[in-house]
């Protein structure tokens, strides 16, 4: 009998002057998709460190993480399960290097623009908008709720 292994991912909601840091990805479909900077946790990596790494790799922005949005469970129709740890961050510095090759473009988008992308079916998952709405509603937790080595 095989064991169930959910995928552990990290994501970061970064807001600056009313706009959110988003990545545009070519996922092989007819149109590109939009997501927060996000990705898989690497072996032995702390959750917070993974989120910081993913943001910088995908956007060339260095951010500071202030709060924990929570762990979101996503089960797309392909039978996989994702445990996505989401954080709230602030932009600190643009590093200027090229983003990860999987990233088509990096954008700062307003909530209204992101909602329009959602209506067009262009968000990578339903978690994208949910994380933003949770952040805007103040539904986040102090970082010390995460207990790691």
Coordinates of N, CA and C in Angstrom, one line a residue:
X1 N 0.8 -1.2 0.0 CA 0.0 0.0 0.0 C 0.9 1.2 0.0
X2 N 0.6 2.1 -0.9 CA 1.4 3.4 -1.0 C 0.8 4.4 0.0
X3 N 1.7 5.2 0.5 CA 1.3 6.3 1.4 C 0.9 7.5 0.6
X4 N 0.0 8.3 1.2 CA -0.4 9.6 0.7 C 0.6 10.6 0.9
X5 N 1.0 11.4 -0.1 CA 2.0 12.4 0.0 C 1.5 13.7 -0.6
X6 N 1.0 14.6 0.3 CA 0.6 15.9 -0.3 C 1.9 16.7 -0.7
X7 N 1.7 17.6 -1.6 CA 2.8 18.5 -2.1 C 2.8 19.7 -1.1
X8 N 3.9 20.1 -0.6 CA 4.0 21.2 0.3 C 4.5 22.4 -0.6
X9 N 3.7 23.5 -0.6 CA 4.1 24.6 -1.4 C 4.1 25.9 -0.5
X10 N 4.7 26.9 -1.0 CA 4.7 28.2 -0.3 C 4.3 29.3 -1.2
X11 N 3.7 30.3 -0.7 CA 3.2 31.5 -1.5 C 3.3 32.7 -0.7
X12 N 3.5 33.9 -1.4 CA 3.6 35.1 -0.6 C 2.7 36.2 -1.3
X13 N 1.8 36.8 -0.5 CA 1.1 38.0 -0.9 C 1.9 39.2 -0.6
X14 N 2.3 39.9 -1.6 CA 3.1 41.1 -1.4 C 2.3 42.3 -2.0
X15 N 2.0 43.3 -1.2 CA 1.2 44.5 -1.6 C 2.1 45.7 -1.5
X16 N 2.0 46.6 -2.5 CA 2.7 47.8 -2.5 C 1.8 48.9 -3.2
X17 N 1.5 49.9 -2.5 CA 0.7 51.1 -3.0 C -0.5 50.6 -3.8
X18 N -1.2 49.7 -3.2 CA -2.5 49.2 -3.7 C -2.4 48.2 -4.8
X19 N -1.2 47.7 -5.1 CA -1.1 46.7 -6.1 C -0.4 45.5 -5.5
X20 N -0.6 44.3 -6.1 CA -0.1 43.0 -5.6 C 1.0 42.5 -6.6
X21 N 2.0 41.9 -6.1 CA 3.1 41.3 -6.9 C 2.6 40.0 -7.4
X22 N 2.6 39.9 -8.7 CA 2.0 38.7 -9.4 C 3.0 38.2 -10.5
X23 N 3.0 36.9 -10.7 CA 3.8 36.4 -11.8 C 2.8 35.8 -12.9
X24 N 3.3 36.0 -14.1 CA 2.5 35.4 -15.2 C 3.3 34.2 -15.8
X25 N 2.7 33.1 -15.8 CA 3.3 31.8 -16.2 C 2.7 31.3 -17.5
X26 N 3.6 30.7 -18.3 CA 3.1 29.9 -19.4 C 3.1 28.5 -19.0
X27 N 1.9 28.0 -18.8 CA 1.7 26.6 -18.3 C 1.3 25.6 -19.5
X28 N 1.6 26.1 -20.7 CA 1.3 25.2 -21.9 C -0.1 25.3 -22.4
X29 N -0.9 26.1 -21.8 CA -2.3 26.2 -22.3 C -2.4 27.3 -23.4
X30 N -3.7 27.6 -23.7 CA -3.9 28.6 -24.8 C -3.5 30.0 -24.3
X31 N -3.6 30.3 -23.0 CA -3.3 31.6 -22.4 C -2.4 31.4 -21.2
X32 N -1.6 32.5 -20.9 CA -0.8 32.5 -19.7 C -1.7 32.5 -18.4
X33 N -1.2 32.1 -17.3 CA -1.9 32.1 -16.0 C -1.2 33.0 -15.0
X34 N -1.9 33.5 -14.0 CA -1.3 34.4 -13.0 C -1.4 33.8 -11.6
X35 N -0.3 34.1 -10.8 CA -0.2 33.5 -9.5 C 0.6 34.5 -8.6
X36 N 0.5 34.3 -7.3 CA 1.5 35.0 -6.5 C 2.8 34.2 -6.7
X37 N 3.9 34.9 -6.3 CA 5.2 34.1 -6.3 C 5.0 32.9 -5.4
X38 N 5.2 31.7 -5.9 CA 4.9 30.5 -5.2 C 5.7 29.4 -5.7
X39 N 5.8 28.3 -5.0 CA 6.5 27.1 -5.5 C 6.6 26.1 -4.4
X40 N 7.3 25.0 -4.8 CA 7.5 23.8 -3.9 C 8.6 24.1 -2.8
X41 N 8.3 23.6 -1.6 CA 9.3 23.6 -0.6 C 10.4 22.6 -1.0
X42 N 11.7 23.0 -0.8 CA 12.8 22.0 -1.1 C 13.1 21.2 0.2
X43 N 13.7 20.0 0.0 CA 14.0 19.2 1.1 C 14.9 19.9 2.2
X44 N 14.5 19.8 3.4 CA 15.2 20.4 4.5 C 15.0 21.9 4.7
X45 N 14.2 22.5 3.8 CA 14.1 24.0 3.8 C 13.0 24.4 4.8
X46 N 13.2 25.5 5.5 CA 12.2 26.0 6.4 C 11.1 26.7 5.5
X47 N 9.9 26.7 6.0 CA 8.7 27.2 5.2 C 8.9 28.6 4.9
X48 N 9.3 29.5 5.9 CA 9.5 30.9 5.6 C 10.6 31.1 4.6
X49 N 11.7 30.4 4.8 CA 12.8 30.5 3.9 C 12.5 30.2 2.4
X50 N 11.6 29.1 2.3 CA 11.2 28.7 1.0 C 10.3 29.8 0.3
X51 N 9.5 30.5 1.1 CA 8.7 31.6 0.5 C 9.6 32.7 0.1
X52 N 10.6 33.1 0.9 CA 11.5 34.2 0.5 C 12.3 33.8 -0.7
X53 N 12.7 32.6 -0.8 CA 13.5 32.1 -2.0 C 12.6 32.2 -3.3
X54 N 11.4 31.7 -3.2 CA 10.5 31.6 -4.3 C 10.2 33.1 -4.8
X55 N 9.9 34.0 -3.9 CA 9.7 35.4 -4.3 C 10.9 35.9 -5.1
X56 N 12.0 35.8 -4.6 CA 13.2 36.4 -5.2 C 13.5 35.6 -6.6
X57 N 13.4 34.3 -6.6 CA 13.7 33.6 -7.8 C 12.7 34.0 -8.9
X58 N 11.4 34.1 -8.6 CA 10.4 34.3 -9.6 C 10.2 35.8 -10.0
X59 N 10.6 36.7 -9.1 CA 10.2 38.1 -9.4 C 11.4 39.1 -9.4
X60 N 12.5 38.6 -8.8 CA 13.7 39.5 -8.6 C 13.5 40.5 -7.5
X61 N 12.4 40.3 -6.7 CA 12.2 41.2 -5.6 C 12.6 40.5 -4.3
X62 N 13.3 41.3 -3.4 CA 13.6 40.8 -2.1 C 12.4 41.4 -1.2
X63 N 11.9 40.5 -0.4 CA 10.7 40.9 0.5 C 11.0 40.6 1.9
X64 N 10.3 41.2 2.8 CA 10.3 40.9 4.2 C 8.9 40.3 4.5
X65 N 9.0 39.2 5.2 CA 7.7 38.5 5.6 C 7.3 39.0 7.0
X66 N 6.1 39.4 7.1 CA 5.6 40.0 8.3 C 4.6 39.0 9.1
X67 N 3.8 38.3 8.3 CA 2.8 37.5 9.0 C 2.5 36.2 8.2
X68 N 1.8 35.3 8.8 CA 1.5 34.0 8.3 C 0.0 34.0 7.9
X69 N -0.4 33.8 6.7 CA -1.8 33.8 6.3 C -2.4 32.5 6.6
X70 N -1.7 31.4 6.7 CA -2.2 30.1 7.0 C -1.8 29.1 6.0
X71 N -2.4 27.9 6.3 CA -2.1 26.7 5.4 C -3.4 26.5 4.6
X72 N -3.3 26.5 3.3 CA -4.5 26.3 2.4 C -4.4 25.0 1.8
X73 N -5.4 24.2 1.8 CA -5.4 22.9 1.1 C -6.2 23.1 -0.2
X74 N -5.5 22.6 -1.3 CA -6.0 22.7 -2.6 C -6.0 21.3 -3.2
X75 N -7.1 20.8 -3.7 CA -7.2 19.5 -4.4 C -7.8 19.7 -5.8
X76 N -6.9 20.0 -6.7 CA -7.4 20.1 -8.1 C -8.0 18.8 -8.6
X77 N -8.6 18.8 -9.7 CA -9.3 17.6 -10.2 C -8.3 16.5 -10.7
X78 N -7.0 16.7 -10.6 CA -6.1 15.7 -11.1 C -5.7 14.7 -10.0
X79 N -6.4 14.8 -8.8 CA -6.2 13.8 -7.8 C -5.0 14.2 -6.8
X80 N -4.3 15.3 -7.1 CA -3.2 15.7 -6.2 C -3.7 16.5 -5.1
X81 N -3.0 16.6 -4.0 CA -3.3 17.5 -2.9 C -2.1 18.4 -2.6
X82 N -2.4 19.7 -2.4 CA -1.4 20.6 -2.1 C -1.7 21.3 -0.8
X83 N -0.7 21.3 0.1 CA -0.7 22.1 1.3 C 0.1 23.3 1.1
X84 N -0.6 24.4 0.9 CA 0.1 25.7 0.5 C 0.2 26.6 1.7
X85 N 1.4 26.9 2.2 CA 1.6 27.8 3.3 C 1.8 29.2 2.7
X86 N 0.9 30.1 3.1 CA 1.0 31.5 2.6 C 1.4 32.5 3.6
X87 N 2.1 33.5 3.1 CA 2.6 34.5 3.9 C 2.3 35.9 3.4
X88 N 2.3 36.9 4.3 CA 2.1 38.3 3.9 C 3.5 39.0 4.0
X89 N 3.8 39.6 2.9 CA 5.2 40.2 2.8 C 5.1 41.6 2.3
X90 N 6.3 42.3 2.4 CA 6.4 43.7 2.0 C 7.6 43.8 1.1
X91 N 7.5 44.5 0.0 CA 8.6 44.7 -0.9 C 9.7 45.5 -0.3
X92 N 11.0 45.0 -0.3 CA 12.1 45.7 0.2 C 13.0 46.3 -0.8
X93 N 13.4 45.5 -1.8 CA 14.3 45.9 -2.8 C 14.2 45.1 -4.1
X94 N 14.3 45.8 -5.2 CA 14.3 45.1 -6.5 C 15.7 44.7 -6.8
X95 N 16.0 43.4 -7.0 CA 17.4 42.9 -7.2 C 17.9 43.0 -8.6
X96 N 16.9 43.1 -9.6 CA 17.3 43.4 -11.0 C 17.8 42.2 -11.8
X97 N 17.8 41.0 -11.2 CA 18.2 39.8 -12.0 C 17.0 39.3 -12.8
X98 N 17.3 38.5 -13.8 CA 16.2 37.9 -14.6 C 15.4 36.9 -13.7
X99 N 14.1 36.9 -13.9 CA 13.3 36.0 -13.1 C 13.5 34.5 -13.6
X100 N 13.0 33.6 -12.8 CA 13.1 32.2 -13.2 C 12.6 32.0 -14.6
X101 N 13.2 31.1 -15.4 CA 12.8 31.0 -16.8 C 11.3 30.5 -17.0
X102 N 10.7 30.0 -16.0 CA 9.3 29.6 -16.1 C 8.4 30.7 -16.0
X103 N 8.9 31.9 -15.6 CA 8.0 33.1 -15.5 C 8.0 33.9 -16.8
X104 N 6.9 34.1 -17.3 CA 6.7 34.9 -18.5 C 6.9 36.4 -18.3
X105 N 6.3 36.9 -17.2 CA 6.4 38.3 -16.8 C 6.1 38.5 -15.3
X106 N 6.5 39.6 -14.8 CA 6.2 40.0 -13.4 C 5.4 41.2 -13.4
X107 N 4.3 41.3 -12.6 CA 3.4 42.4 -12.7 C 3.1 42.9 -11.2
X108 N 2.7 44.2 -11.1 CA 2.1 44.7 -9.9 C 0.6 45.0 -10.4
X109 N -0.4 44.3 -9.8 CA -1.7 44.4 -10.3 C -2.7 44.7 -9.1
X110 N -3.7 45.5 -9.4 CA -4.7 45.9 -8.4 C -5.6 44.7 -8.2
X111 N -6.4 44.8 -7.1 CA -7.4 43.8 -6.8 C -8.4 43.7 -8.0
X112 N -8.8 44.8 -8.5 CA -9.7 44.8 -9.6 C -9.2 44.1 -10.9
X113 N -7.9 44.3 -11.2 CA -7.3 43.6 -12.3 C -7.2 42.1 -12.0
X114 N -6.9 41.7 -10.8 CA -6.8 40.3 -10.5 C -8.2 39.7 -10.5
X115 N -9.2 40.4 -10.1 CA -10.6 39.9 -10.1 C -11.0 39.7 -11.6
X116 N -10.6 40.6 -12.5 CA -10.9 40.5 -13.9 C -10.2 39.2 -14.5
X117 N -9.0 39.0 -14.1 CA -8.3 37.8 -14.6 C -9.0 36.5 -14.1
X118 N -9.5 36.6 -12.8 CA -10.3 35.4 -12.3 C -11.5 35.2 -13.2
X119 N -12.2 36.2 -13.5 CA -13.4 36.1 -14.4 C -13.1 35.4 -15.7
X120 N -11.8 35.7 -16.2 CA -11.4 35.2 -17.5 C -10.8 33.7 -17.3
X121 N -10.8 33.2 -16.1 CA -10.2 31.9 -15.9 C -8.7 31.9 -16.0
X122 N -8.0 33.0 -15.6 CA -6.6 33.1 -15.9 C -5.8 33.1 -14.6
X123 N -6.4 32.7 -13.4 CA -5.6 32.6 -12.2 C -5.2 31.1 -12.1
X124 N -4.0 30.9 -11.6 CA -3.4 29.5 -11.5 C -4.3 28.6 -10.6
X125 N -4.9 29.1 -9.6 CA -5.8 28.3 -8.7 C -6.7 29.3 -8.0
X126 N -7.7 28.7 -7.4 CA -8.7 29.6 -6.6 C -8.0 30.1 -5.3
X127 N -6.8 29.6 -5.0 CA -6.1 30.1 -3.8 C -5.6 31.5 -4.0
X128 N -5.3 31.9 -5.2 CA -4.7 33.2 -5.5 C -5.6 34.3 -4.9
X129 N -6.8 34.4 -5.3 CA -7.7 35.4 -4.9 C -8.1 35.3 -3.4
X130 N -8.2 34.0 -3.0 CA -8.6 33.8 -1.5 C -7.5 34.3 -0.6
X131 N -6.2 34.1 -1.0 CA -5.1 34.6 -0.1 C -5.1 36.1 -0.1
X132 N -5.3 36.8 -1.2 CA -5.4 38.2 -1.2 C -6.5 38.7 -0.4
X133 N -7.7 38.1 -0.5 CA -8.9 38.6 0.2 C -8.7 38.4 1.7
X134 N -8.0 37.3 2.1 CA -7.7 37.0 3.5 C -6.8 38.1 4.0
X135 N -5.7 38.4 3.2 CA -4.8 39.5 3.7 C -5.5 40.8 3.9
X136 N -6.3 41.2 2.9 CA -7.0 42.4 3.0 C -8.0 42.5 4.2
X137 N -8.6 41.3 4.5 CA -9.5 41.3 5.6 C -8.8 41.2 7.0
X138 N -7.5 41.1 7.0 CA -6.7 41.0 8.2 C -6.7 39.7 8.8
X139 N -7.0 38.6 8.0 CA -7.0 37.3 8.5 C -5.6 36.7 8.4
X140 N -4.7 37.0 9.3 CA -3.4 36.5 9.3 C -2.9 36.3 10.7
X141 N -1.8 35.7 10.9 CA -1.4 35.2 12.2 C 0.1 35.6 12.4
X142 N 0.5 35.8 13.7 CA 1.9 36.1 13.9 C 2.8 34.9 13.5
X143 N 4.0 35.2 13.1 CA 4.9 34.2 12.6 C 5.2 33.1 13.6
X144 N 5.1 33.4 14.9 CA 5.4 32.4 15.9 C 4.4 31.2 16.0
X145 N 3.4 31.2 15.2 CA 2.5 30.1 15.1 C 3.1 28.9 14.4
X146 N 4.2 29.2 13.7 CA 4.9 28.2 12.9 C 6.0 27.7 13.9
X147 N 6.0 26.4 14.1 CA 7.0 25.8 15.0 C 7.9 24.9 14.2
X148 N 9.1 25.4 13.9 CA 10.1 24.6 13.1 C 11.4 24.6 14.0
X149 N 12.2 23.7 13.6 CA 13.5 23.5 14.4 C 14.2 24.8 14.6

